[in-house]
């Protein structure tokens, strides 16, 4: 059996460290890992697979030594510059930044939904936005069965999605320190502002959810709108998703359709206060769905509450699953 060489780019970051945790759990047939970050943390030691790894500075020559795969989570500008260099050297990059996601020749992949798209790569595969990834599992299940007509997303997103500085802003509970990431205090607050605003009035996060959903579900004209909100939760994103269908449904069939889909766990027992919760989703790779109820304001529609660990399924685990699928 072939044994692979894998590069981890951005290994010292929140997602990068979770790449390492997920890789330790998966035990892929890998003969060598090399960990990269910026010059700032070159020389730092990270414990991984019970060994000490010295973090290397990422340079134009980092990919000269023939990697099979590289997992990138080091921001858009790093991906823009270094992913093509890696690909030219025969490496398949799975990139967690938003930079390559909407490029026509770059597949945008959630393994449970469209892993076949990953096979048509030209050396770069994009990992979708965290809030998009978790929505894709229930939406794919329901689209295949009832054909989706329109989606309304309202998100409640954890600060870990904004990296380590996002977490530090939440820990600043008395506002004694200057904010590092957000425009306003996040502790005791909700910010309807994730990523930059565009001239349309939508934020880039909202536009990412709309465009990425259409690409992954292969529905270029799907009607979608989104409001994305940062909430004072350290980890795991929650989403209220309203979906309208072309076809009619029975609620029991719809719930069964969700339960039968890979890596969806339905938690829906309101009488016993059972519904998905961010604190329970953290540390897991599944997508949790509950509060499943008919939308009586349209002919055929449903409301869902969808929760997942944004750093695992929303980033690191999804990327590692893509590599795992390509290896197998
Ligand atoms: P470093 O620790 O050296 O700054 P987060 O999203 O949690 O803030 O993490 C970002 C990750 O991306 C870190 O590992 C960071 O490394 C890495 N990174 C940032 N800029 C670069 C760069 N120019 N080259 C390589 N890695 C980078």
mmCIF file of C-alpha atoms and ligand atoms in Angstrom:
data_model
loop_
_atom_site.group_PDB
_atom_site.id
_atom_site.type_symbol
_atom_site.label_atom_id
_atom_site.label_comp_id
_atom_site.label_asym_id
_atom_site.label_seq_id
_atom_site.Cartn_x
_atom_site.Cartn_y
_atom_site.Cartn_z
ATOM 1 C CA UNK A 1 0.000 0.000 0.000
ATOM 2 C CA UNK A 2 1.242 3.476 -0.912
ATOM 3 C CA UNK A 3 2.244 5.684 1.982
ATOM 4 C CA UNK A 4 1.714 9.398 1.566
ATOM 5 C CA UNK A 5 3.517 12.619 2.453
ATOM 6 C CA UNK A 6 1.283 15.390 3.752
ATOM 7 C CA UNK A 7 2.015 19.063 4.418
ATOM 8 C CA UNK A 8 0.004 21.042 6.980
ATOM 9 C CA UNK A 9 0.070 24.778 6.239
ATOM 10 C CA UNK A 10 -1.021 27.029 9.117
ATOM 11 C CA UNK A 11 -0.300 24.244 11.617
ATOM 12 C CA UNK A 12 -0.108 26.632 14.583
ATOM 13 C CA UNK A 13 -3.582 28.130 14.022
ATOM 14 C CA UNK A 14 -6.922 27.011 15.474
ATOM 15 C CA UNK A 15 -7.894 25.016 12.401
ATOM 16 C CA UNK A 16 -4.303 23.868 11.858
ATOM 17 C CA UNK A 17 -4.112 22.349 15.338
ATOM 18 C CA UNK A 18 -7.444 20.658 14.723
ATOM 19 C CA UNK A 19 -6.070 19.188 11.469
ATOM 20 C CA UNK A 20 -3.456 17.538 13.693
ATOM 21 C CA UNK A 21 -6.038 16.260 16.178
ATOM 22 C CA UNK A 22 -8.259 14.806 13.434
ATOM 23 C CA UNK A 23 -5.277 13.234 11.646
ATOM 24 C CA UNK A 24 -4.216 11.581 14.913
ATOM 25 C CA UNK A 25 -7.684 10.055 15.194
ATOM 26 C CA UNK A 26 -7.916 8.898 11.561
ATOM 27 C CA UNK A 27 -4.554 7.174 11.232
ATOM 28 C CA UNK A 28 -4.241 7.575 7.452
ATOM 29 C CA UNK A 29 -1.460 5.673 5.635
ATOM 30 C CA UNK A 30 1.020 8.543 5.889
ATOM 31 C CA UNK A 31 4.776 8.104 6.066
ATOM 32 C CA UNK A 32 5.622 11.735 6.727
ATOM 33 C CA UNK A 33 3.985 14.966 7.839
ATOM 34 C CA UNK A 34 5.649 18.366 7.590
ATOM 35 C CA UNK A 35 4.177 21.301 9.535
ATOM 36 C CA UNK A 36 4.369 24.826 8.123
ATOM 37 C CA UNK A 37 3.441 28.293 9.441
ATOM 38 C CA UNK A 38 4.743 31.824 9.004
ATOM 39 C CA UNK A 39 8.249 32.970 9.889
ATOM 40 C CA UNK A 40 6.826 34.110 13.284
ATOM 41 C CA UNK A 41 6.378 30.558 14.551
ATOM 42 C CA UNK A 42 9.117 28.768 12.602
ATOM 43 C CA UNK A 43 11.162 26.691 15.046
ATOM 44 C CA UNK A 44 8.260 26.240 17.479
ATOM 45 C CA UNK A 45 7.601 22.642 18.566
ATOM 46 C CA UNK A 46 4.191 20.983 18.231
ATOM 47 C CA UNK A 47 3.374 17.606 19.756
ATOM 48 C CA UNK A 48 1.734 15.392 17.108
ATOM 49 C CA UNK A 49 1.392 11.596 16.885
ATOM 50 C CA UNK A 50 3.419 11.358 20.104
ATOM 51 C CA UNK A 51 6.383 13.082 18.472
ATOM 52 C CA UNK A 52 7.788 16.597 18.589
ATOM 53 C CA UNK A 53 7.490 18.340 15.232
ATOM 54 C CA UNK A 54 9.455 21.514 14.501
ATOM 55 C CA UNK A 55 7.318 24.038 12.617
ATOM 56 C CA UNK A 56 8.927 25.112 9.327
ATOM 57 C CA UNK A 57 8.625 28.509 7.666
ATOM 58 C CA UNK A 58 6.479 28.319 4.519
ATOM 59 C CA UNK A 59 8.501 29.437 1.478
ATOM 60 C CA UNK A 60 8.339 29.122 -2.332
ATOM 61 C CA UNK A 61 10.526 26.017 -1.994
ATOM 62 C CA UNK A 62 8.456 24.229 0.642
ATOM 63 C CA UNK A 63 6.798 22.005 -1.961
ATOM 64 C CA UNK A 64 9.971 21.068 -3.870
ATOM 65 C CA UNK A 65 10.183 17.794 -1.944
ATOM 66 C CA UNK A 66 7.147 16.045 -3.411
ATOM 67 C CA UNK A 67 4.085 16.072 -1.162
ATOM 68 C CA UNK A 68 0.997 14.077 -2.148
ATOM 69 C CA UNK A 69 -1.429 16.318 -0.233
ATOM 70 C CA UNK A 70 -1.355 19.655 1.581
ATOM 71 C CA UNK A 71 -3.973 20.879 4.030
ATOM 72 C CA UNK A 72 -4.003 24.691 4.045
ATOM 73 C CA UNK A 73 -5.546 26.961 6.671
ATOM 74 C CA UNK A 74 -3.378 30.059 6.725
ATOM 75 C CA UNK A 75 -5.628 32.750 5.221
ATOM 76 C CA UNK A 76 -6.569 33.756 1.682
ATOM 77 C CA UNK A 77 -3.360 35.522 0.694
ATOM 78 C CA UNK A 78 -1.226 32.516 1.703
ATOM 79 C CA UNK A 79 -3.497 30.204 -0.296
ATOM 80 C CA UNK A 80 -3.494 32.528 -3.292
ATOM 81 C CA UNK A 81 0.287 32.510 -3.458
ATOM 82 C CA UNK A 82 1.248 29.043 -2.272
ATOM 83 C CA UNK A 83 -1.550 26.680 -3.369
ATOM 84 C CA UNK A 84 -0.621 27.005 -7.088
ATOM 85 C CA UNK A 85 3.052 26.412 -6.230
ATOM 86 C CA UNK A 86 2.103 23.222 -4.381
ATOM 87 C CA UNK A 87 -0.186 22.092 -7.220
ATOM 88 C CA UNK A 88 2.545 22.699 -9.831
ATOM 89 C CA UNK A 89 4.727 20.336 -7.805
ATOM 90 C CA UNK A 90 2.168 17.551 -8.080
ATOM 91 C CA UNK A 91 0.575 18.028 -4.666
ATOM 92 C CA UNK A 92 -3.219 18.084 -4.169
ATOM 93 C CA UNK A 93 -4.120 21.034 -1.955
ATOM 94 C CA UNK A 94 -7.250 21.024 0.188
ATOM 95 C CA UNK A 95 -7.638 24.691 0.990
ATOM 96 C CA UNK A 96 -9.703 26.048 3.862
ATOM 97 C CA UNK A 97 -9.534 29.713 2.809
ATOM 98 C CA UNK A 98 -12.218 31.390 0.719
ATOM 99 C CA UNK A 99 -9.762 32.392 -2.013
ATOM 100 C CA UNK A 100 -10.258 29.497 -4.485
ATOM 101 C CA UNK A 101 -13.802 28.425 -3.641
ATOM 102 C CA UNK A 102 -15.682 30.048 -6.490
ATOM 103 C CA UNK A 103 -13.052 29.443 -9.210
ATOM 104 C CA UNK A 104 -14.635 27.390 -12.008
ATOM 105 C CA UNK A 105 -11.882 24.784 -12.141
ATOM 106 C CA UNK A 106 -11.704 24.325 -8.354
ATOM 107 C CA UNK A 107 -14.109 21.777 -6.856
ATOM 108 C CA UNK A 108 -15.871 22.876 -3.660
ATOM 109 C CA UNK A 109 -16.510 19.744 -1.670
ATOM 110 C CA UNK A 110 -18.452 18.348 1.264
ATOM 111 C CA UNK A 111 -17.664 14.605 1.135
ATOM 112 C CA UNK A 112 -21.155 13.376 2.094
ATOM 113 C CA UNK A 113 -22.641 15.580 -0.642
ATOM 114 C CA UNK A 114 -20.394 15.852 -3.709
ATOM 115 C CA UNK A 115 -17.173 13.882 -3.289
ATOM 116 C CA UNK A 116 -17.324 12.970 -7.004
ATOM 117 C CA UNK A 117 -16.558 16.663 -7.778
ATOM 118 C CA UNK A 118 -13.226 16.286 -5.938
ATOM 119 C CA UNK A 119 -11.992 13.815 -8.547
ATOM 120 C CA UNK A 120 -12.073 16.544 -11.233
ATOM 121 C CA UNK A 121 -9.470 18.645 -9.481
ATOM 122 C CA UNK A 122 -6.500 20.412 -11.063
ATOM 123 C CA UNK A 123 -4.432 20.297 -7.904
ATOM 124 C CA UNK A 124 -6.613 22.532 -5.715
ATOM 125 C CA UNK A 125 -9.808 21.496 -3.908
ATOM 126 C CA UNK A 126 -11.616 24.063 -1.789
ATOM 127 C CA UNK A 127 -13.116 23.410 1.616
ATOM 128 C CA UNK A 128 -16.344 25.420 1.895
ATOM 129 C CA UNK A 129 -17.145 28.076 4.474
ATOM 130 C CA UNK A 130 -17.928 26.596 7.903
ATOM 131 C CA UNK A 131 -21.518 27.802 7.988
ATOM 132 C CA UNK A 132 -22.116 26.435 4.479
ATOM 133 C CA UNK A 133 -20.668 22.974 5.197
ATOM 134 C CA UNK A 134 -23.052 22.088 8.017
ATOM 135 C CA UNK A 135 -26.102 23.260 6.045
ATOM 136 C CA UNK A 136 -25.187 21.114 3.047
ATOM 137 C CA UNK A 137 -25.886 17.737 4.638
ATOM 138 C CA UNK A 138 -29.581 18.321 5.454
ATOM 139 C CA UNK A 139 -30.146 20.404 2.318
ATOM 140 C CA UNK A 140 -28.687 17.732 0.021
ATOM 141 C CA UNK A 141 -30.808 15.049 1.707
ATOM 142 C CA UNK A 142 -33.967 17.131 1.276
ATOM 143 C CA UNK A 143 -33.164 18.421 -2.210
ATOM 144 C CA UNK A 144 -32.746 14.892 -3.571
ATOM 145 C CA UNK A 145 -36.140 13.925 -2.188
ATOM 146 C CA UNK A 146 -38.341 17.063 -2.423
ATOM 147 C CA UNK A 147 -36.444 19.490 -4.729
ATOM 148 C CA UNK A 148 -35.594 22.726 -2.959
ATOM 149 C CA UNK A 149 -37.161 25.949 -4.267
ATOM 150 C CA UNK A 150 -35.875 28.522 -1.753
ATOM 151 C CA UNK A 151 -33.659 28.703 1.351
ATOM 152 C CA UNK A 152 -33.513 31.331 4.135
ATOM 153 C CA UNK A 153 -30.449 31.095 6.376
ATOM 154 C CA UNK A 154 -30.145 32.785 9.787
ATOM 155 C CA UNK A 155 -26.912 31.895 11.553
ATOM 156 C CA UNK A 156 -25.682 32.081 15.136
ATOM 157 C CA UNK A 157 -21.937 31.694 14.685
ATOM 158 C CA UNK A 158 -19.283 30.973 17.294
ATOM 159 C CA UNK A 159 -16.239 33.202 17.773
ATOM 160 C CA UNK A 160 -13.789 30.357 17.063
ATOM 161 C CA UNK A 161 -14.703 30.868 13.391
ATOM 162 C CA UNK A 162 -12.793 34.151 13.634
ATOM 163 C CA UNK A 163 -9.588 32.369 14.756
ATOM 164 C CA UNK A 164 -7.680 32.749 17.985
ATOM 165 C CA UNK A 165 -8.207 36.550 18.134
ATOM 166 C CA UNK A 166 -11.972 35.981 18.009
ATOM 167 C CA UNK A 167 -11.717 33.767 21.083
ATOM 168 C CA UNK A 168 -9.558 36.355 22.845
ATOM 169 C CA UNK A 169 -12.228 39.039 22.237
ATOM 170 C CA UNK A 170 -14.892 36.825 23.856
ATOM 171 C CA UNK A 171 -12.625 36.245 26.869
ATOM 172 C CA UNK A 172 -12.313 40.045 27.299
ATOM 173 C CA UNK A 173 -15.478 40.100 29.410
ATOM 174 C CA UNK A 174 -14.907 43.467 31.091
ATOM 175 C CA UNK A 175 -13.747 45.296 27.938
ATOM 176 C CA UNK A 176 -10.472 46.095 29.658
ATOM 177 C CA UNK A 177 -8.405 45.225 26.585
ATOM 178 C CA UNK A 178 -8.620 46.612 23.047
ATOM 179 C CA UNK A 179 -10.607 44.372 20.663
ATOM 180 C CA UNK A 180 -8.421 42.206 18.399
ATOM 181 C CA UNK A 181 -10.959 40.917 15.903
ATOM 182 C CA UNK A 182 -14.467 42.353 16.082
ATOM 183 C CA UNK A 183 -15.857 45.846 15.430
ATOM 184 C CA UNK A 184 -17.756 45.804 18.768
ATOM 185 C CA UNK A 185 -17.540 43.807 22.008
ATOM 186 C CA UNK A 186 -18.786 40.252 21.442
ATOM 187 C CA UNK A 187 -19.220 39.369 25.121
ATOM 188 C CA UNK A 188 -22.905 39.845 26.064
ATOM 189 C CA UNK A 189 -23.673 40.901 22.494
ATOM 190 C CA UNK A 190 -24.725 39.698 19.003
ATOM 191 C CA UNK A 191 -23.028 41.163 15.945
ATOM 192 C CA UNK A 192 -24.919 40.992 12.623
ATOM 193 C CA UNK A 193 -21.579 41.383 10.912
ATOM 194 C CA UNK A 194 -19.324 38.518 9.795
ATOM 195 C CA UNK A 195 -16.543 39.335 7.324
ATOM 196 C CA UNK A 196 -16.672 42.647 5.438
ATOM 197 C CA UNK A 197 -19.763 44.470 4.216
ATOM 198 C CA UNK A 198 -20.232 44.771 0.442
ATOM 199 C CA UNK A 199 -22.021 47.542 -1.507
ATOM 200 C CA UNK A 200 -25.098 45.284 -1.697
ATOM 201 C CA UNK A 201 -25.608 45.597 2.072
ATOM 202 C CA UNK A 202 -24.832 41.886 2.504
ATOM 203 C CA UNK A 203 -21.663 40.764 4.263
ATOM 204 C CA UNK A 204 -19.145 38.580 2.448
ATOM 205 C CA UNK A 205 -20.085 35.725 4.808
ATOM 206 C CA UNK A 206 -23.708 35.955 3.644
ATOM 207 C CA UNK A 207 -22.637 36.047 0.001
ATOM 208 C CA UNK A 208 -20.334 33.037 0.588
ATOM 209 C CA UNK A 209 -23.243 31.021 1.996
ATOM 210 C CA UNK A 210 -25.424 31.872 -1.006
ATOM 211 C CA UNK A 211 -22.848 31.231 -3.734
ATOM 212 C CA UNK A 212 -21.255 28.165 -2.152
ATOM 213 C CA UNK A 213 -24.631 26.491 -1.561
ATOM 214 C CA UNK A 214 -25.507 26.917 -5.254
ATOM 215 C CA UNK A 215 -22.138 25.501 -6.350
ATOM 216 C CA UNK A 216 -22.138 22.478 -4.031
ATOM 217 C CA UNK A 217 -25.756 21.519 -4.739
ATOM 218 C CA UNK A 218 -25.264 22.179 -8.487
ATOM 219 C CA UNK A 219 -28.207 24.628 -8.477
ATOM 220 C CA UNK A 220 -26.753 27.821 -9.967
ATOM 221 C CA UNK A 221 -30.065 29.700 -9.760
ATOM 222 C CA UNK A 222 -31.368 28.491 -6.388
ATOM 223 C CA UNK A 223 -33.190 31.250 -4.488
ATOM 224 C CA UNK A 224 -31.320 31.835 -1.222
ATOM 225 C CA UNK A 225 -30.997 34.631 1.277
ATOM 226 C CA UNK A 226 -28.905 34.806 4.447
ATOM 227 C CA UNK A 227 -28.315 36.804 7.632
ATOM 228 C CA UNK A 228 -25.135 35.757 9.441
ATOM 229 C CA UNK A 229 -24.637 36.739 13.081
ATOM 230 C CA UNK A 230 -21.699 36.319 15.463
ATOM 231 C CA UNK A 231 -22.861 35.292 18.941
ATOM 232 C CA UNK A 232 -20.970 35.003 22.243
ATOM 233 C CA UNK A 233 -20.422 31.257 21.982
ATOM 234 C CA UNK A 234 -16.877 29.957 21.889
ATOM 235 C CA UNK A 235 -17.395 27.013 19.524
ATOM 236 C CA UNK A 236 -19.976 25.362 17.205
ATOM 237 C CA UNK A 237 -22.269 27.234 14.840
ATOM 238 C CA UNK A 238 -26.068 27.070 15.089
ATOM 239 C CA UNK A 239 -28.326 27.837 12.120
ATOM 240 C CA UNK A 240 -32.052 28.331 11.670
ATOM 241 C CA UNK A 241 -32.776 27.175 8.113
ATOM 242 C CA UNK A 242 -36.111 27.706 6.398
ATOM 243 C CA UNK A 243 -36.561 25.587 3.286
ATOM 244 C CA UNK A 244 -39.328 25.680 0.680
ATOM 245 C CA UNK A 245 -39.830 22.706 -1.671
ATOM 246 C CA UNK A 246 -41.277 22.118 -5.147
ATOM 247 C CA UNK A 247 -42.822 18.826 -3.964
ATOM 248 C CA UNK A 248 -45.069 17.959 -1.045
ATOM 249 C CA UNK A 249 -43.779 15.966 1.925
ATOM 250 C CA UNK A 250 -44.949 14.054 4.950
ATOM 251 C CA UNK A 251 -43.115 15.217 8.080
ATOM 252 C CA UNK A 252 -42.302 11.646 9.193
ATOM 253 C CA UNK A 253 -40.770 10.870 5.782
ATOM 254 C CA UNK A 254 -38.773 14.068 5.903
ATOM 255 C CA UNK A 255 -37.376 13.224 9.342
ATOM 256 C CA UNK A 256 -36.508 9.701 8.158
ATOM 257 C CA UNK A 257 -34.773 11.172 5.088
ATOM 258 C CA UNK A 258 -32.590 13.265 7.378
ATOM 259 C CA UNK A 259 -31.881 10.356 9.729
ATOM 260 C CA UNK A 260 -30.836 8.113 6.820
ATOM 261 C CA UNK A 261 -28.291 10.609 5.452
ATOM 262 C CA UNK A 262 -24.639 9.918 6.382
ATOM 263 C CA UNK A 263 -23.320 11.869 9.377
ATOM 264 C CA UNK A 264 -26.608 13.574 10.246
ATOM 265 C CA UNK A 265 -27.868 12.988 13.775
ATOM 266 C CA UNK A 266 -31.481 13.992 14.390
ATOM 267 C CA UNK A 267 -32.067 15.285 17.942
ATOM 268 C CA UNK A 268 -35.691 16.298 18.061
ATOM 269 C CA UNK A 269 -37.756 15.632 21.163
ATOM 270 C CA UNK A 270 -39.108 19.017 22.257
ATOM 271 C CA UNK A 271 -41.299 17.513 24.996
ATOM 272 C CA UNK A 272 -38.075 16.498 26.764
ATOM 273 C CA UNK A 273 -36.145 19.659 25.816
ATOM 274 C CA UNK A 274 -34.063 17.716 23.304
ATOM 275 C CA UNK A 275 -32.696 19.703 20.370
ATOM 276 C CA UNK A 276 -29.184 20.312 19.010
ATOM 277 C CA UNK A 277 -26.924 22.456 21.186
ATOM 278 C CA UNK A 278 -23.568 24.056 20.439
ATOM 279 C CA UNK A 279 -21.995 22.751 23.644
ATOM 280 C CA UNK A 280 -22.981 19.178 22.727
ATOM 281 C CA UNK A 281 -21.848 19.398 19.090
ATOM 282 C CA UNK A 282 -18.332 20.526 20.016
ATOM 283 C CA UNK A 283 -15.790 17.751 19.535
ATOM 284 C CA UNK A 284 -17.953 15.836 17.029
ATOM 285 C CA UNK A 285 -17.859 15.521 13.244
ATOM 286 C CA UNK A 286 -21.588 14.926 12.708
ATOM 287 C CA UNK A 287 -24.204 17.548 11.875
ATOM 288 C CA UNK A 288 -27.049 17.717 14.422
ATOM 289 C CA UNK A 289 -30.573 18.576 13.235
ATOM 290 C CA UNK A 290 -33.683 19.290 15.308
ATOM 291 C CA UNK A 291 -36.708 21.591 15.805
ATOM 292 C CA UNK A 292 -38.004 20.014 12.586
ATOM 293 C CA UNK A 293 -41.426 21.531 11.892
ATOM 294 C CA UNK A 294 -43.621 22.407 8.968
ATOM 295 C CA UNK A 295 -43.629 26.033 7.795
ATOM 296 C CA UNK A 296 -47.361 26.659 7.531
ATOM 297 C CA UNK A 297 -46.883 29.980 5.733
ATOM 298 C CA UNK A 298 -46.078 28.258 2.399
ATOM 299 C CA UNK A 299 -47.498 25.261 0.475
ATOM 300 C CA UNK A 300 -44.490 23.021 1.184
ATOM 301 C CA UNK A 301 -41.826 24.170 3.610
ATOM 302 C CA UNK A 302 -39.942 23.242 6.753
ATOM 303 C CA UNK A 303 -37.902 24.887 9.518
ATOM 304 C CA UNK A 304 -34.733 23.254 10.843
ATOM 305 C CA UNK A 305 -32.195 23.983 13.603
ATOM 306 C CA UNK A 306 -28.776 22.777 12.481
ATOM 307 C CA UNK A 307 -25.679 22.689 14.711
ATOM 308 C CA UNK A 308 -22.116 21.497 14.113
ATOM 309 C CA UNK A 309 -18.571 22.008 15.355
ATOM 310 C CA UNK A 310 -17.360 24.750 13.017
ATOM 311 C CA UNK A 311 -13.677 23.988 13.558
ATOM 312 C CA UNK A 312 -14.085 20.226 13.055
ATOM 313 C CA UNK A 313 -16.873 19.532 10.507
ATOM 314 C CA UNK A 314 -16.883 23.171 9.410
ATOM 315 C CA UNK A 315 -13.163 23.142 8.617
ATOM 316 C CA UNK A 316 -10.561 20.565 9.693
ATOM 317 C CA UNK A 317 -12.551 17.321 9.633
ATOM 318 C CA UNK A 318 -14.202 18.148 6.311
ATOM 319 C CA UNK A 319 -10.769 18.742 4.741
ATOM 320 C CA UNK A 320 -9.290 15.561 6.201
ATOM 321 C CA UNK A 321 -12.361 13.582 5.017
ATOM 322 C CA UNK A 322 -11.666 14.848 1.473
ATOM 323 C CA UNK A 323 -8.072 13.563 1.666
ATOM 324 C CA UNK A 324 -9.284 10.285 3.172
ATOM 325 C CA UNK A 325 -11.788 9.805 0.330
ATOM 326 C CA UNK A 326 -9.151 10.519 -2.338
ATOM 327 C CA UNK A 327 -6.711 8.066 -0.719
ATOM 328 C CA UNK A 328 -9.289 5.310 -0.578
HETATM 329 P P1 LIG B 1 1.646 31.849 12.611
HETATM 330 O O1 LIG B 1 1.317 31.113 13.872
HETATM 331 O O2 LIG B 1 3.097 31.764 12.283
HETATM 332 O O3 LIG B 1 1.088 33.251 12.569
HETATM 333 P P2 LIG B 1 -5.622 31.426 12.941
HETATM 334 O O4 LIG B 1 -6.632 31.366 11.822
HETATM 335 O O5 LIG B 1 -5.987 30.595 14.128
HETATM 336 O O6 LIG B 1 -5.291 32.844 13.288
HETATM 337 O O7 LIG B 1 -4.257 30.751 12.310
HETATM 338 C C1 LIG B 1 -3.648 31.188 11.110
HETATM 339 C C2 LIG B 1 -2.539 30.230 10.725
HETATM 340 O O8 LIG B 1 -1.990 30.651 9.468
HETATM 341 C C3 LIG B 1 -1.376 30.212 11.685
HETATM 342 O O9 LIG B 1 -0.819 28.914 11.716
HETATM 343 C C4 LIG B 1 -0.405 31.197 11.058
HETATM 344 O O10 LIG B 1 0.955 31.000 11.410
HETATM 345 C C5 LIG B 1 -0.589 30.823 9.606
HETATM 346 N N1 LIG B 1 -0.111 31.871 8.707
HETATM 347 C C6 LIG B 1 -0.476 33.163 8.662
HETATM 348 N N2 LIG B 1 0.200 33.827 7.705
HETATM 349 C C7 LIG B 1 1.029 32.928 7.123
HETATM 350 C C8 LIG B 1 1.995 32.976 6.078
HETATM 351 N N3 LIG B 1 2.246 34.095 5.412
HETATM 352 N N4 LIG B 1 2.670 31.838 5.763
HETATM 353 C C9 LIG B 1 2.416 30.704 6.430
HETATM 354 N N5 LIG B 1 1.526 30.585 7.431
HETATM 355 C C10 LIG B 1 0.830 31.674 7.777
#
